Coordinates of C-alpha atoms and ligand atoms in Angstrom, one line a residue:
M136 CA 0.0 0.0 0.0
L137 CA 1.4 3.4 -1.0
K138 CA 0.8 6.2 1.5
L139 CA 0.4 9.8 0.1
P140 CA -0.6 13.1 1.6
G141 CA -4.3 14.1 1.2
L142 CA -4.5 15.7 -2.2
I143 CA -5.6 19.3 -2.9
D144 CA -7.7 20.2 -6.0
P145 CA -7.6 23.9 -6.5
H146 CA -10.3 24.0 -9.3
V147 CA -13.7 22.4 -8.6
H148 CA -17.2 23.5 -9.7
V149 CA -19.5 22.5 -6.8
R150 CA -22.8 23.9 -8.4
E151 CA -24.3 24.9 -5.1
P152 CA -25.9 27.4 -4.9
G153 CA -28.1 27.2 -7.9
A154 CA -27.7 23.9 -9.8
T155 CA -27.8 21.1 -7.2
H156 CA -29.3 18.7 -9.7
K157 CA -25.8 18.6 -11.2
E158 CA -23.9 18.4 -7.9
D159 CA -23.9 19.9 -4.4
W160 CA -21.5 20.3 -1.5
D161 CA -22.3 16.8 -0.2
T162 CA -21.9 14.8 -3.5
V163 CA -18.9 16.8 -4.7
T164 CA -17.0 16.2 -1.4
Q165 CA -17.9 12.5 -1.5
A166 CA -16.4 12.4 -5.1
A167 CA -13.3 14.2 -3.8
L168 CA -12.7 11.7 -1.0
A169 CA -13.2 8.8 -3.4
G170 CA -10.5 10.4 -5.5
G171 CA -8.1 10.8 -2.7
V172 CA -8.7 14.6 -2.5
T173 CA -9.0 16.0 1.0
A174 CA -9.3 19.7 0.1
I175 CA -11.1 21.4 -2.7
L176 CA -11.2 25.0 -3.8
A177 CA -14.6 25.9 -5.2
M178 CA -15.2 28.1 -8.2
P179 CA -17.6 31.1 -8.1
N180 CA -19.6 30.6 -11.3
T181 CA -22.6 29.4 -9.4
K182 CA -26.2 30.7 -9.6
P183 CA -26.0 33.4 -8.2
P184 CA -22.3 33.8 -8.8
I185 CA -20.2 34.4 -5.7
F186 CA -19.1 38.0 -5.9
D187 CA -20.1 39.8 -2.7
D188 CA -20.6 39.2 1.0
A189 CA -24.1 37.9 0.7
T190 CA -23.4 35.4 -2.1
F191 CA -20.1 34.4 -0.4
D192 CA -22.0 33.6 2.8
L193 CA -24.6 31.6 0.9
A194 CA -21.9 29.2 -0.5
I195 CA -20.0 29.0 2.8
K196 CA -23.1 28.2 4.7
A197 CA -24.0 25.3 2.4
A198 CA -20.4 24.1 2.6
S199 CA -20.3 24.2 6.4
Q200 CA -23.4 22.1 6.6
K201 CA -22.7 19.6 3.9
A202 CA -19.0 19.3 3.1
R203 CA -17.3 16.0 4.0
C204 CA -13.7 17.2 3.1
D205 CA -12.0 20.5 3.6
Y206 CA -12.8 23.4 1.3
G207 CA -12.2 27.0 0.3
Q208 CA -14.5 29.2 -1.8
Y209 CA -13.2 31.6 -4.5
V210 CA -14.8 35.0 -5.0
G211 CA -15.4 36.0 -8.6
A212 CA -14.1 39.2 -10.3
G213 CA -17.0 41.2 -11.7
P214 CA -17.1 44.4 -13.6
D215 CA -17.5 46.6 -10.5
N216 CA -16.7 44.5 -7.4
A217 CA -12.9 45.1 -7.0
D218 CA -13.2 46.7 -3.5
I219 CA -15.7 44.1 -2.3
A220 CA -13.6 41.2 -3.7
A221 CA -10.4 42.6 -2.0
S222 CA -12.2 42.9 1.3
L223 CA -13.3 39.2 1.0
A224 CA -9.7 38.1 0.3
P225 CA -8.9 36.8 3.8
K226 CA -11.9 34.6 3.8
A227 CA -11.7 33.5 0.2
A228 CA -9.6 30.7 -1.5
G229 CA -8.6 33.5 -4.0
L230 CA -10.0 35.6 -6.8
K231 CA -11.2 34.0 -10.0
M232 CA -11.1 36.1 -13.1
Y233 CA -12.9 34.9 -16.2
L234 CA -11.2 36.6 -19.1
D235 CA -12.5 34.2 -21.7
S236 CA -15.8 32.7 -22.6
T237 CA -17.2 30.3 -20.1
F238 CA -20.2 28.8 -18.4
G239 CA -22.0 31.4 -16.2
E240 CA -22.2 35.1 -16.0
L241 CA -18.8 36.2 -14.7
R242 CA -16.8 37.5 -17.7
L243 CA -14.6 40.5 -18.0
D244 CA -14.3 41.3 -21.7
D245 CA -12.7 44.7 -21.4
M246 CA -9.1 45.0 -20.1
Q247 CA -10.0 48.1 -18.2
L248 CA -12.2 45.9 -16.0
W249 CA -9.1 43.9 -15.0
M250 CA -7.1 46.8 -13.7
P251 CA -8.9 47.6 -10.4
H252 CA -8.7 43.9 -9.5
F253 CA -4.9 43.8 -10.1
Q254 CA -4.6 47.1 -8.1
K255 CA -6.7 46.1 -5.2
F256 CA -6.6 42.4 -4.6
P257 CA -3.9 41.7 -2.0
K258 CA -0.6 40.5 -3.5
S259 CA -0.3 37.7 -1.0
A260 CA -3.6 36.2 -2.2
P261 CA -4.0 34.0 -5.2
M262 CA -5.5 35.4 -8.4
V263 CA -6.6 32.6 -10.8
M264 CA -7.1 33.4 -14.5
H265 CA -9.4 31.6 -16.9
S266 CA -7.5 32.9 -19.9
E267 CA -6.7 31.1 -23.0
S268 CA -4.1 31.6 -25.7
R269 CA -3.4 35.4 -26.3
T270 CA -5.7 36.3 -23.4
M271 CA -3.3 34.3 -21.2
A272 CA -0.4 36.3 -22.6
A273 CA -2.2 39.4 -21.6
A274 CA -2.8 38.1 -18.1
I275 CA 0.9 37.4 -17.7
L276 CA 1.7 40.9 -18.9
F277 CA -0.7 42.3 -16.3
S278 CA 1.1 40.2 -13.7
A279 CA 4.4 41.8 -14.7
I280 CA 3.0 45.3 -14.9
Y281 CA 1.2 45.2 -11.6
D282 CA 3.8 42.9 -9.9
H283 CA 1.0 40.6 -8.9
P284 CA 1.3 36.8 -8.8
V285 CA -1.2 35.0 -11.1
H286 CA -2.1 31.4 -11.4
I287 CA -3.2 30.3 -14.9
A288 CA -6.1 27.8 -14.8
H289 CA -6.3 24.7 -17.1
V290 CA -3.4 25.2 -19.5
S291 CA -4.1 23.1 -22.6
L292 CA -2.0 24.4 -25.5
K293 CA 1.7 24.1 -26.5
E294 CA 1.9 27.9 -27.1
E295 CA 0.6 28.5 -23.5
I296 CA 3.0 26.1 -21.7
L297 CA 5.9 27.5 -23.7
L298 CA 5.0 31.1 -22.9
I299 CA 4.6 30.3 -19.2
K300 CA 8.0 28.6 -19.3
A301 CA 9.5 31.8 -20.8
A302 CA 7.7 34.0 -18.3
K303 CA 9.0 32.0 -15.4
E304 CA 12.5 32.2 -16.8
K305 CA 12.1 36.0 -16.8
G306 CA 11.1 35.9 -13.1
I307 CA 7.5 36.8 -13.7
K308 CA 5.3 35.5 -10.8
V309 CA 3.2 33.1 -12.8
T310 CA 2.1 29.6 -11.8
C311 CA -0.2 27.2 -13.6
E312 CA -2.3 24.1 -13.5
V313 CA -3.2 21.4 -16.0
C314 CA -6.2 19.2 -16.0
P315 CA -6.1 15.4 -16.4
H316 CA -8.4 15.6 -19.5
H317 CA -5.9 17.8 -21.3
L318 CA -3.1 15.3 -20.5
F319 CA -5.0 12.1 -21.4
L320 CA -7.4 13.2 -24.1
S321 CA -7.0 15.1 -27.4
K322 CA -9.5 16.3 -30.1
E323 CA -9.1 12.9 -31.7
D324 CA -10.8 11.2 -28.7
I325 CA -14.0 13.3 -29.1
P326 CA -15.9 10.7 -31.2
A327 CA -15.1 8.0 -28.7
I328 CA -16.3 10.2 -25.8
S329 CA -19.4 11.4 -27.6
H330 CA -21.2 8.1 -28.5
G331 CA -23.0 10.1 -31.1
H332 CA -23.7 13.0 -28.7
P333 CA -21.2 15.8 -29.6
G334 CA -22.1 17.7 -26.4
R335 CA -20.2 15.1 -24.3
G336 CA -16.9 16.2 -25.9
E337 CA -17.5 19.9 -25.0
V338 CA -15.2 21.3 -22.4
R339 CA -13.4 24.7 -21.9
P340 CA -10.6 24.9 -22.8
R341 CA -11.5 22.6 -25.7
L342 CA -9.6 19.3 -26.1
A343 CA -6.5 20.2 -28.1
T344 CA -4.3 18.5 -30.7
K345 CA -1.9 15.5 -30.1
E346 CA 0.9 18.0 -30.4
D347 CA -0.5 20.2 -27.6
V348 CA -0.9 17.1 -25.4
D349 CA 2.6 15.9 -26.1
N350 CA 4.0 19.3 -25.2
L351 CA 2.3 19.4 -21.9
W352 CA 4.0 16.1 -21.1
I353 CA 7.4 17.3 -22.4
N354 CA 7.0 20.4 -20.2
L355 CA 5.8 18.6 -17.0
D356 CA 8.4 20.6 -15.0
V357 CA 6.6 23.8 -16.0
I358 CA 3.3 22.6 -14.6
D359 CA 2.9 23.6 -10.9
C360 CA -0.4 21.9 -10.1
F361 CA -2.8 19.3 -11.5
A362 CA -6.4 20.4 -11.1
T363 CA -9.5 18.6 -12.2
D364 CA -11.7 21.6 -13.3
H365 CA -14.4 19.1 -12.1
A366 CA -17.3 20.6 -14.0
P367 CA -20.3 18.3 -13.7
H368 CA -23.4 18.6 -16.0
T369 CA -26.0 15.9 -16.3
L370 CA -26.0 13.6 -19.4
E371 CA -29.4 14.9 -20.2
E372 CA -27.9 18.4 -20.4
K373 CA -24.8 17.2 -22.3
D374 CA -27.0 15.4 -24.8
G375 CA -29.5 18.2 -25.2
E376 CA -29.6 21.4 -27.2
N377 CA -26.9 23.9 -26.3
P378 CA -24.8 21.4 -24.3
P379 CA -22.9 23.1 -21.5
P380 CA -19.1 22.5 -21.5
G381 CA -17.4 20.6 -18.7
F382 CA -16.2 17.2 -17.5
P383 CA -16.4 15.7 -14.1
G384 CA -12.9 14.7 -12.9
L385 CA -12.5 14.3 -9.1
E386 CA -12.8 10.5 -9.1
T387 CA -10.6 9.8 -12.1
M388 CA -7.7 12.1 -11.7
L389 CA -5.5 10.1 -9.3
P390 CA -6.1 6.7 -11.0
L391 CA -5.2 8.2 -14.4
L392 CA -2.0 9.7 -13.0
L393 CA -1.1 6.5 -11.1
T394 CA -1.6 4.6 -14.3
A395 CA 0.7 7.0 -16.1
A396 CA 3.2 6.6 -13.2
S397 CA 3.1 2.8 -13.6
E398 CA 4.0 3.4 -17.3
G399 CA 7.0 5.5 -16.4
R400 CA 5.5 8.8 -17.8
L401 CA 5.8 10.6 -14.5
T402 CA 6.9 9.8 -10.9
I403 CA 4.9 9.5 -7.7
D404 CA 7.1 12.4 -6.4
Q405 CA 5.8 14.6 -9.2
I406 CA 2.2 13.6 -8.3
V407 CA 2.8 14.7 -4.7
Q408 CA 4.5 17.9 -5.8
K409 CA 1.7 18.9 -8.1
L410 CA -1.3 17.8 -6.0
Y411 CA 0.0 18.6 -2.6
E412 CA 3.2 20.6 -2.1
N413 CA 2.7 23.2 -4.8
P414 CA -1.0 23.9 -4.4
R415 CA -0.4 24.2 -0.6
R416 CA 2.3 26.8 -1.2
I417 CA 0.5 28.7 -4.0
F418 CA -2.8 28.9 -2.3
N419 CA -1.4 29.4 1.3
L420 CA -3.3 26.4 2.6
P421 CA -2.9 25.2 6.2
E422 CA -1.6 21.7 7.1
Q423 CA -4.2 19.0 7.6
P424 CA -2.8 17.1 10.6
N425 CA -3.0 13.3 10.6
T426 CA -4.2 13.3 7.0
Y427 CA -3.1 10.8 4.4
I428 CA -4.4 8.5 1.7
E429 CA -3.6 4.8 1.0
V430 CA -3.4 3.7 -2.6
D431 CA -3.2 0.2 -4.0
E432 CA -0.7 0.8 -6.8
N433 CA -1.3 -2.6 -8.4
A434 CA -5.1 -2.7 -8.4
T435 CA -6.3 -2.7 -12.0
Y436 CA -9.9 -2.0 -12.8
E437 CA -12.2 -0.3 -15.3
I438 CA -13.5 3.2 -14.7
K439 CA -17.3 3.1 -14.4
A440 CA -19.5 6.2 -13.8
S441 CA -22.1 3.9 -12.3
E442 CA -19.7 3.3 -9.3
G443 CA -19.0 7.0 -8.8
F444 CA -20.2 9.6 -6.3
T445 CA -20.6 12.6 -8.5
R446 CA -24.3 13.4 -9.1
C447 CA -23.7 14.1 -12.8
G448 CA -23.6 10.3 -13.5
W449 CA -21.1 10.1 -16.4
T450 CA -17.4 10.4 -17.1
P451 CA -15.5 10.9 -20.4
F452 CA -13.2 8.1 -19.2
E453 CA -15.9 5.4 -19.1
G454 CA -14.4 2.0 -19.7
W455 CA -10.7 3.1 -19.4
K456 CA -8.5 0.5 -17.7
V457 CA -6.5 2.0 -14.9
K458 CA -3.9 0.8 -12.4
G459 CA -4.0 2.4 -8.9
R460 CA -7.0 2.5 -6.6
V461 CA -7.7 4.8 -3.6
Q462 CA -8.3 2.3 -0.7
K463 CA -8.5 4.6 2.3
V464 CA -8.5 8.3 3.2
V465 CA -7.8 9.5 6.6
L466 CA -8.7 13.2 7.3
R467 CA -7.6 14.7 10.6
G468 CA -7.2 11.3 12.2
K469 CA -10.6 10.0 11.1
T470 CA -11.2 7.4 8.3
A471 CA -13.2 9.4 5.8
F472 CA -13.3 6.8 3.0
E473 CA -12.5 3.1 2.9
D474 CA -13.1 0.2 0.5
G475 CA -15.4 2.2 -1.7
K476 CA -17.5 3.8 1.1
V477 CA -17.6 7.4 2.2
L478 CA -17.4 7.4 6.0
A479 CA -16.9 11.1 6.7
E480 CA -20.1 12.9 7.8
A481 CA -21.7 15.8 6.1
G482 CA -20.5 19.0 7.8
S483 CA -17.2 17.4 9.0
G484 CA -15.2 19.3 6.3
K485 CA -13.4 22.5 7.5
N486 CA -13.0 25.8 5.8
V487 CA -9.3 26.2 4.9
R488 CA -9.5 30.0 5.8
K489 CA -11.0 29.6 9.2
Ligands
NCD140 C1 -16.9 25.1 -16.5 C2 -18.2 24.9 -15.9 O1 -19.0 24.1 -16.3 O2 -18.5 25.6 -14.9 N1 -16.8 24.4 -17.7 C3 -15.7 23.9 -18.4 O3 -15.8 23.4 -19.5 N2 -14.6 23.9 -17.8 C4 -16.6 26.5 -16.7 C5 -15.2 26.9 -16.8 O4 -14.4 26.4 -16.0 O5 -14.9 27.7 -17.6
ZN141 ZN1 -13.4 25.7 -14.3

């Protein structure tokens, strides 16, 4: 049995408040524990979006009653909430800025709307950018101009990882995360994921080319964190008109990475670095005492959505054969998950900023 620290996922869409038919604080934290994740940072593109004190409290109240693992909540950057967002910084996981098209209402099209956030959000607190391609280049330039660290969410392209590498070499304070689906899937896999329903292949950023995927692996050292961007939508929604983009990912991330490790594509140390050490440092997260996970590195099995805890009920990795199973999760001295069962109680999760 391999013993690892409890993993940290800095990019999770919980869907509560507002879309609990997709997921809520209870089901998402069960999925997290099943995936070996003991702390999640929740994105603000809920309904309503989390952008002021009242909406922030709404999310935190639900979390405190239902979460079974530890959690933080991001505040979203809106067109005119820079002062409020900055005042929420001590309580928030960080600031999330949507600079490109996405699911939900938080989007800052005009660069003038970015400026007050860069000026006012505390430099010690993380600012996470949904920014793709040239918008990402602009976000990195803002980081340099305002001398404010930025964390680039879900890097998927060769041009992005290469520019982040160059920016780091220049001493610009940029960190980044990559999602398992951008490491293990490319455009070419869309037909197999879709089963005749093109909406199932929709995710933002889109699945990229083989060359992009290869270059993420080549530049593994440039990647600070792995993050799921767990973005659950029901199959009915994915297969309907106007399918929303997003894949669930909490339960499949570690098995996929362990499988890659068994094939010699990365090391266990790199997994721990990118799912524990680096996210803890970048997001200033407290230690979780007496917390660890036990993994059976040799267990082989097939990924089946029907055995999962996420409410959305599907996975783009259905039927994949993986090697490496989470057997047990201990959170603050208590067994929270064992042999496929969630044992942690609703409400036992702690706010990482409290
Ligand atoms: C996310 C969602 O569904 O909330 N979808 C996605 O494809 N990643 C939104 C987002 O992260 O942009
Ligand atoms: Zn996201």
